[in-house]
Amino acid sequence: MLHLLKQRNSSDGGLSAFRLTAGFLHRELPVRIGQTVIGLKENPSPYDIRQVPQFKALMDNYTDDLSLLADRTPAPSTPATTEQFVDTLRRLKSRSKANMRLLAQGLRELSWAINSQDTRIVPSFLRPNTVRQRAQTCGGPHYYSSTLAYPDLSAPMAYLAPSGKMEMTDPAQWTQGSVQPDGEAKYQSFGAVPSVPQQWAPNKVCSEFCDEASCRNPRLWINDGTQQCAENQTRRFFDWLYSMNLGTQLLIEDHVAILDYGHNLVQIIQPLDIATRAAHDASQICERHYGFPAPVVKIIAPKSGVTTTYVPHHLYSMLFQLVKNALRATVEHHKNRRSAFPVIKLVMSSGDEDVSFKVSDEGGGIPLSQVDAIWSYLETTKGPADASEPLPSTIEKRNALGSITFMQRAIDLPLFGEGDGLPMVRQIARYFGGDLDLVSMEGVGTDAYLHLSRSRNAMEPGLNLHTLL
């Protein structure tokens, strides 16, 4: 990338130097976009997202992007074909805004469909009536071992099919069978075991397969372990989908930024400056929404001159979301006040490996049983997509991933119902080698810890689709 920047002012605008990396992009981008199309088509989630119009349109868009790259754009081997490839990258960069908007709309629509129990999207064994029926007919819902909570075998569960894929099954489709030898002590009391598929094994129930703390701790299950498993599998899929989109867009936008604007997306920044701006903009949105002064955001930075390497608008969008959430929680929890709200603290620290932020509020906290829902893409404070809403292709939408000028327009966002949301914030942090953690005390407040890795050698997270299918 440094070589591209140095050659940008050459007679051909850096296109000759760009050919060194253009060949890689020409091979890599179709693979990434193709994986995204396969992921949407195969749909590891138990919910039938292919019935959601926005996801159908999203798949069509990605298929067209793939065709544009693979079939209509020749390999950049000459100045003319290199220029054509650059134009294709610019088109893909512009289209990414529409794709991310469709994804956000699709998640809202999917959440609405699940809440309203749309029979086209929600399988029968995940509907409330089925859950209640299982609860009424099962004498003992779970058998607890020292390491695993084994679900009642009369309930749907995740299992390994002969193909090696994880699938959800309805026990009504099972046939009576004898207790398997290795499961006799654990399952004999339930009187029924699955004989289909043949490779089902007692140690491969959803609590182990999901590898999620909420699946391993039955106390956190909401009404039914199968629902929790379905939620976790859906979240893992959208984690993967967002990470795949993030990596693809970074490759495209970084190269376009160098050729068109003369700088990388990844820059040496002063995190405190970005944190100050994010806190200021979030406070203005809060004040505009409620009509009275927002709680004070106190910024604490023992080392104010710290620098690190990061994508500025991604750091801004993450801190903006965290402070915005803290402001809303504080005002809603102390809704009888119109002033003298508890102070929100934004603390920045720096070490040899990390630059970290802590956003602390006294907004009432979150019960333990609801902590896992924080990371759900299906929890939304906004209704389904309005049919009268303009299509993404006809109006420019604000999205942290789709625009390097996000910081100039975030101030126009509403207090909630738009923006990245905590699941996406965590995915951005993890993509760059960091993380986002929340510690909450019900009745008091929440501390959000955002960690940025200072390593310049952080590898891209594994994006293997086959781990989900």
Tab-separated table of C-alpha atoms in Angstrom, residues 60-382:
chain	number	residue	atom	x	y	z
A	60	ASP	CA	-29.510	-10.998	-6.155
A	61	ASN	CA	-27.235	-7.995	-5.649
A	62	TYR	CA	-24.289	-10.126	-4.573
A	63	THR	CA	-24.886	-12.495	-7.485
A	64	ASP	CA	-24.776	-9.540	-9.846
A	65	ASP	CA	-21.589	-8.261	-8.165
A	66	LEU	CA	-20.036	-11.673	-8.652
A	67	SER	CA	-21.024	-11.694	-12.327
A	68	LEU	CA	-19.639	-8.186	-12.769
A	69	LEU	CA	-16.254	-9.239	-11.418
A	70	ALA	CA	-15.947	-12.723	-12.860
A	71	ASP	CA	-17.701	-12.408	-16.224
A	72	ARG	CA	-17.691	-8.760	-17.246
A	73	THR	CA	-14.378	-7.438	-15.926
A	74	PRO	CA	-11.187	-8.781	-17.537
A	75	ALA	CA	-8.021	-9.390	-15.546
A	76	PRO	CA	-6.061	-6.125	-15.084
A	77	SER	CA	-3.069	-6.906	-17.306
A	78	THR	CA	-2.919	-3.736	-19.412
A	79	PRO	CA	-3.497	-0.030	-18.685
A	80	ALA	CA	-6.944	-0.241	-20.299
A	81	THR	CA	-8.059	-3.325	-18.380
A	82	THR	CA	-6.576	-1.921	-15.163
A	83	GLU	CA	-8.643	1.241	-15.580
A	84	GLN	CA	-11.702	-0.902	-16.243
A	85	PHE	CA	-11.040	-2.884	-13.087
A	86	VAL	CA	-10.683	0.302	-11.040
A	87	ASP	CA	-14.052	1.487	-12.372
A	88	THR	CA	-15.522	-1.849	-11.289
A	89	LEU	CA	-14.134	-1.344	-7.776
A	90	ARG	CA	-15.750	2.088	-7.635
A	91	ARG	CA	-19.077	0.580	-8.670
A	92	LEU	CA	-18.771	-2.143	-6.015
A	93	LYS	CA	-17.912	0.461	-3.383
A	94	SER	CA	-21.043	2.409	-4.280
A	95	ARG	CA	-23.182	-0.745	-4.295
A	96	SER	CA	-21.936	-1.784	-0.859
A	97	LYS	CA	-23.996	0.998	0.714
A	98	ALA	CA	-27.169	-0.447	-0.777
A	99	ASN	CA	-26.194	-3.979	0.259
A	100	MET	CA	-25.545	-3.025	3.868
A	101	ARG	CA	-28.825	-1.124	3.970
A	102	LEU	CA	-30.658	-4.173	2.643
A	103	LEU	CA	-29.005	-6.325	5.291
A	104	ALA	CA	-30.119	-3.963	8.060
A	105	GLN	CA	-33.656	-3.852	6.684
A	106	GLY	CA	-33.688	-7.647	6.358
A	107	LEU	CA	-32.722	-8.091	9.988
A	108	ARG	CA	-35.529	-5.791	11.077
A	109	GLU	CA	-37.987	-7.705	8.923
A	110	LEU	CA	-36.709	-11.063	10.189
A	111	SER	CA	-37.024	-9.934	13.801
A	112	TRP	CA	-40.579	-8.770	13.149
A	113	ALA	CA	-41.451	-12.074	11.439
A	114	ILE	CA	-40.092	-14.082	14.384
A	115	ASN	CA	-41.977	-11.965	16.918
A	116	SER	CA	-45.200	-12.344	14.924
A	117	GLN	CA	-44.537	-16.076	14.340
A	118	ASP	CA	-44.654	-15.910	10.552
A	119	THR	CA	-45.165	-19.543	9.522
A	120	ARG	CA	-43.187	-19.047	6.299
A	121	ILE	CA	-40.059	-18.156	8.261
A	122	VAL	CA	-40.343	-19.683	11.745
A	123	PRO	CA	-40.266	-23.529	11.817
A	124	SER	CA	-43.023	-25.216	13.780
A	125	PHE	CA	-40.799	-26.457	16.598
A	126	LEU	CA	-39.696	-22.892	17.416
A	127	ARG	CA	-43.184	-21.439	17.789
A	128	PRO	CA	-44.524	-20.655	21.297
A	129	ASN	CA	-47.379	-23.174	21.135
A	130	THR	CA	-44.918	-25.994	20.512
A	131	VAL	CA	-42.653	-24.785	23.287
A	132	ARG	CA	-45.548	-24.634	25.749
A	133	GLN	CA	-46.725	-28.076	24.689
A	134	ARG	CA	-43.286	-29.525	25.348
A	135	ALA	CA	-43.171	-27.830	28.751
A	136	GLN	CA	-46.572	-29.299	29.676
A	137	THR	CA	-45.863	-32.829	28.451
A	138	CYS	CA	-42.311	-33.226	29.728
A	139	GLY	CA	-42.067	-34.156	33.377
A	140	GLY	CA	-38.402	-33.319	33.690
A	141	PRO	CA	-37.083	-30.899	31.100
A	142	HIS	CA	-33.391	-31.552	31.563
A	143	TYR	CA	-30.964	-34.078	32.971
A	144	TYR	CA	-27.874	-32.398	34.352
A	145	SER	CA	-24.460	-34.063	34.252
A	146	SER	CA	-21.303	-32.626	35.734
A	147	THR	CA	-20.288	-31.010	32.450
A	148	LEU	CA	-23.318	-30.754	30.188
A	149	ALA	CA	-27.014	-30.155	30.354
A	150	TYR	CA	-28.575	-32.783	28.081
A	151	PRO	CA	-31.895	-31.653	26.600
A	152	ASP	CA	-35.031	-33.674	26.956
A	153	LEU	CA	-35.136	-36.028	23.982
A	154	SER	CA	-38.785	-35.233	23.378
A	155	ALA	CA	-37.740	-31.731	22.298
A	156	PRO	CA	-36.199	-30.686	18.979
A	157	MET	CA	-32.436	-30.364	19.158
A	158	ALA	CA	-29.357	-29.851	17.061
A	159	TYR	CA	-27.742	-33.027	15.796
A	160	LEU	CA	-25.046	-34.099	13.380
A	161	ALA	CA	-26.491	-35.510	10.196
A	162	PRO	CA	-24.654	-38.215	8.214
A	163	SER	CA	-23.317	-35.471	5.969
A	164	GLY	CA	-21.590	-33.896	8.965
A	165	LYS	CA	-23.870	-30.835	8.939
A	166	MET	CA	-25.628	-29.511	12.030
A	167	GLU	CA	-29.388	-29.669	11.604
A	168	MET	CA	-32.467	-29.001	13.708
A	169	THR	CA	-35.009	-31.789	13.861
A	170	ASP	CA	-38.523	-32.266	15.133
A	171	PRO	CA	-38.878	-35.325	17.411
A	172	ALA	CA	-42.273	-36.027	15.833
A	173	GLN	CA	-40.300	-37.311	12.878
A	174	TRP	CA	-38.279	-39.684	15.018
A	175	THR	CA	-39.149	-43.381	15.385
A	176	GLN	CA	-39.049	-45.326	18.586
A	177	GLY	CA	-35.756	-47.071	19.202
A	178	SER	CA	-33.806	-48.741	21.900
A	179	VAL	CA	-31.486	-46.800	24.158
A	180	GLN	CA	-28.022	-46.566	22.691
A	181	PRO	CA	-25.391	-48.377	24.750
A	182	ASP	CA	-23.291	-45.325	25.464
A	183	GLY	CA	-26.360	-43.304	26.441
A	184	GLU	CA	-28.198	-45.856	28.589
A	185	ALA	CA	-27.392	-44.329	31.967
A	186	LYS	CA	-28.249	-40.819	30.815
A	187	TYR	CA	-31.328	-41.352	28.717
A	188	GLN	CA	-33.107	-44.497	29.826
A	189	SER	CA	-35.534	-42.537	31.995
A	190	PHE	CA	-36.860	-40.607	28.972
A	191	GLY	CA	-37.998	-43.735	27.161
A	192	ALA	CA	-37.291	-42.552	23.607
A	193	VAL	CA	-34.219	-41.853	21.567
A	194	PRO	CA	-33.781	-40.814	17.962
A	195	SER	CA	-33.129	-43.578	15.501
A	196	VAL	CA	-32.881	-41.084	12.643
A	197	PRO	CA	-30.282	-39.971	11.757
A	198	GLN	CA	-28.115	-42.976	12.526
A	199	GLN	CA	-25.044	-40.938	13.395
A	200	TRP	CA	-26.708	-38.940	16.158
A	201	ALA	CA	-24.587	-39.143	19.299
A	202	PRO	CA	-25.543	-38.131	22.849
A	203	ASN	CA	-22.479	-35.916	23.211
A	204	LYS	CA	-23.365	-33.867	20.143
A	205	VAL	CA	-26.396	-31.996	21.420
A	206	CYS	CA	-26.712	-28.273	20.896
A	207	SER	CA	-25.083	-27.310	24.197
A	208	GLU	CA	-21.769	-28.688	22.998
A	209	PHE	CA	-22.119	-27.959	19.307
A	210	CYS	CA	-22.913	-24.266	19.726
A	211	ASP	CA	-19.924	-23.729	22.015
A	212	GLU	CA	-21.824	-20.879	23.616
A	213	ALA	CA	-21.808	-20.029	27.299
A	214	SER	CA	-25.560	-19.516	27.214
A	215	CYS	CA	-26.068	-23.019	25.835
A	216	ARG	CA	-23.788	-24.526	28.457
A	217	ASN	CA	-25.545	-22.753	31.320
A	218	PRO	CA	-29.183	-23.939	31.475
A	219	ARG	CA	-29.994	-21.139	33.889
A	220	LEU	CA	-29.723	-18.726	30.979
A	221	TRP	CA	-32.048	-20.682	28.690
A	222	ILE	CA	-35.177	-18.714	27.894
A	223	ASN	CA	-38.138	-21.105	28.157
A	224	ASP	CA	-36.564	-23.709	25.914
A	225	GLY	CA	-33.013	-24.793	25.096
A	226	THR	CA	-33.848	-25.280	21.444
A	227	GLN	CA	-34.853	-21.635	21.048
A	228	GLN	CA	-31.552	-20.581	22.579
A	229	CYS	CA	-29.654	-22.865	20.230
A	230	ALA	CA	-31.517	-21.429	17.240
A	231	GLU	CA	-30.724	-17.899	18.375
A	232	ASN	CA	-27.039	-18.693	18.824
A	233	GLN	CA	-26.782	-20.344	15.433
A	234	THR	CA	-28.509	-17.352	13.821
A	235	ARG	CA	-26.157	-14.928	15.554
A	236	ARG	CA	-23.109	-16.905	14.480
A	237	PHE	CA	-24.300	-16.794	10.886
A	238	PHE	CA	-24.774	-13.020	10.884
A	239	ASP	CA	-21.446	-12.593	12.693
A	240	TRP	CA	-19.887	-14.462	9.793
A	241	LEU	CA	-21.878	-12.500	7.195
A	242	TYR	CA	-20.931	-9.116	8.650
A	243	SER	CA	-17.256	-10.115	8.973
A	244	MET	CA	-17.192	-11.317	5.363
A	245	ASN	CA	-18.730	-8.021	4.220
A	246	LEU	CA	-16.343	-6.004	6.372
A	247	GLY	CA	-13.262	-7.689	4.924
A	248	THR	CA	-14.531	-7.389	1.353
A	249	GLN	CA	-15.386	-3.720	1.715
A	250	LEU	CA	-12.069	-2.894	3.365
A	251	LEU	CA	-10.184	-4.373	0.414
A	252	ILE	CA	-12.282	-2.392	-2.053
A	253	GLU	CA	-12.423	0.890	-0.170
A	254	ASP	CA	-8.734	0.937	0.747
A	255	HIS	CA	-7.642	0.628	-2.877
A	256	VAL	CA	-10.193	3.172	-4.092
A	257	ALA	CA	-9.201	5.589	-1.299
A	258	ILE	CA	-5.557	5.430	-2.354
A	259	LEU	CA	-6.294	6.068	-6.020
A	260	ASP	CA	-9.033	8.673	-5.545
A	261	TYR	CA	-8.125	10.433	-2.280
A	262	GLY	CA	-4.429	9.743	-1.770
A	263	HIS	CA	-4.585	8.041	1.620
A	264	ASN	CA	-5.181	4.666	3.237
A	265	LEU	CA	-8.285	3.812	5.231
A	266	VAL	CA	-5.982	2.568	7.994
A	267	GLN	CA	-4.251	5.603	9.512
A	268	ILE	CA	-2.222	6.670	12.521
A	269	ILE	CA	-4.811	8.324	14.748
A	270	GLN	CA	-5.218	9.917	18.160
A	271	PRO	CA	-8.037	7.875	19.738
A	272	LEU	CA	-8.852	10.574	22.284
A	273	ASP	CA	-9.791	13.056	19.564
A	274	ILE	CA	-12.149	10.560	17.963
A	275	ALA	CA	-13.629	9.609	21.351
A	276	THR	CA	-14.274	13.282	22.150
A	277	ARG	CA	-16.087	13.816	18.875
A	278	ALA	CA	-18.139	10.627	19.237
A	279	ALA	CA	-19.220	11.618	22.767
A	280	HIS	CA	-20.150	15.124	21.627
A	281	ASP	CA	-22.248	13.899	18.685
A	282	ALA	CA	-24.008	11.233	20.777
A	283	SER	CA	-24.875	13.870	23.404
A	284	GLN	CA	-26.374	16.135	20.750
A	285	ILE	CA	-28.546	13.312	19.443
A	286	CYS	CA	-29.732	12.512	22.975
A	287	GLU	CA	-30.579	16.153	23.648
A	288	ARG	CA	-32.449	16.465	20.367
A	289	HIS	CA	-34.428	13.269	21.034
A	290	TYR	CA	-35.561	14.057	24.594
A	291	GLY	CA	-35.741	17.837	24.385
A	292	PHE	CA	-33.608	18.576	27.444
A	293	PRO	CA	-29.846	18.572	28.198
A	294	ALA	CA	-28.186	15.171	27.972
A	295	PRO	CA	-26.275	13.600	30.850
A	296	VAL	CA	-22.682	14.759	31.088
A	297	VAL	CA	-20.089	12.509	29.458
A	298	LYS	CA	-16.835	12.831	31.397
A	299	ILE	CA	-13.767	11.789	29.416
A	300	ILE	CA	-10.814	10.505	31.433
A	301	ALA	CA	-7.502	9.852	29.692
A	302	PRO	CA	-4.321	9.591	31.798
A	303	LYS	CA	-2.290	9.432	28.558
A	304	SER	CA	-4.013	11.909	26.293
A	305	GLY	CA	-1.406	11.938	23.513
A	306	VAL	CA	-1.637	8.237	22.696
A	307	THR	CA	-1.566	7.259	19.035
A	308	THR	CA	-2.414	3.973	17.355
A	309	THR	CA	-3.183	2.550	13.918
A	310	TYR	CA	-6.847	2.091	13.059
A	311	VAL	CA	-9.615	2.937	10.599
A	312	PRO	CA	-10.895	6.275	11.976
A	313	HIS	CA	-14.567	5.986	11.037
A	314	HIS	CA	-14.799	2.468	12.485
A	315	LEU	CA	-13.455	3.610	15.857
A	316	TYR	CA	-15.799	6.579	15.771
A	317	SER	CA	-18.849	4.439	14.993
A	318	MET	CA	-18.049	1.991	17.820
A	319	LEU	CA	-17.574	4.677	20.476
A	320	PHE	CA	-20.545	6.631	19.133
A	321	GLN	CA	-22.777	3.565	19.585
A	322	LEU	CA	-21.498	2.786	23.100
A	323	VAL	CA	-21.940	6.345	24.368
A	324	LYS	CA	-25.349	6.643	22.685
A	325	ASN	CA	-26.516	3.463	24.453
A	326	ALA	CA	-25.212	4.718	27.791
A	327	LEU	CA	-26.996	8.058	27.384
A	328	ARG	CA	-30.291	6.418	26.549
A	329	ALA	CA	-30.060	3.940	29.439
A	330	THR	CA	-29.250	6.724	31.903
A	331	VAL	CA	-32.118	8.966	30.816
A	332	GLU	CA	-34.652	6.108	30.679
A	333	HIS	CA	-33.647	4.745	34.103
A	334	HIS	CA	-33.844	8.210	35.712
A	335	LYS	CA	-36.858	9.312	33.680
A	336	ASN	CA	-38.359	11.305	36.542
A	337	ARG	CA	-35.458	13.713	36.318
A	338	ARG	CA	-34.913	16.431	33.759
A	339	SER	CA	-31.484	17.398	35.067
A	340	ALA	CA	-28.724	16.261	37.421
A	341	PHE	CA	-28.362	12.884	35.722
A	342	PRO	CA	-25.536	10.611	36.864
A	343	VAL	CA	-22.332	11.273	34.956
A	344	ILE	CA	-21.323	8.859	32.198
A	345	LYS	CA	-17.608	8.110	32.234
A	346	LEU	CA	-15.561	7.412	29.125
A	347	VAL	CA	-12.120	6.219	30.194
A	348	MET	CA	-9.238	5.649	27.782
A	349	SER	CA	-6.107	3.721	28.718
A	350	SER	CA	-3.096	2.545	26.753
A	351	GLY	CA	-0.720	-0.351	27.250
A	352	ASP	CA	1.912	-2.171	25.251
A	353	GLU	CA	-0.655	-4.387	23.498
A	354	ASP	CA	-3.995	-2.572	23.649
A	355	VAL	CA	-5.701	0.764	23.624
A	356	SER	CA	-8.842	0.302	25.700
A	357	PHE	CA	-11.986	2.290	26.420
A	358	LYS	CA	-14.484	1.874	29.224
A	359	VAL	CA	-17.933	3.465	28.989
A	360	SER	CA	-19.637	3.397	32.399
A	361	ASP	CA	-23.215	4.392	33.076
A	362	GLU	CA	-25.719	4.219	35.917
A	363	GLY	CA	-28.602	3.287	33.670
A	364	GLY	CA	-30.053	0.470	35.743
A	365	GLY	CA	-28.035	-2.409	34.322
A	366	ILE	CA	-29.212	-5.595	32.639
A	367	PRO	CA	-30.492	-8.798	34.282
A	368	LEU	CA	-28.289	-11.859	33.763
A	369	SER	CA	-31.059	-13.639	31.868
A	370	GLN	CA	-31.113	-10.844	29.273
A	371	VAL	CA	-27.383	-10.360	28.765
A	372	ASP	CA	-27.199	-12.783	25.846
A	373	ALA	CA	-29.954	-10.877	24.010
A	374	ILE	CA	-27.618	-7.873	23.825
A	375	TRP	CA	-25.627	-9.647	21.135
A	376	SER	CA	-28.656	-10.688	19.123
A	377	TYR	CA	-29.131	-9.242	15.652
A	378	LEU	CA	-32.832	-9.978	16.048
A	379	GLU	CA	-33.413	-7.643	18.976
A	380	THR	CA	-34.499	-4.310	17.541
A	381	THR	CA	-36.223	-1.176	18.769
A	382	LYS	CA	-37.581	-0.396	15.325
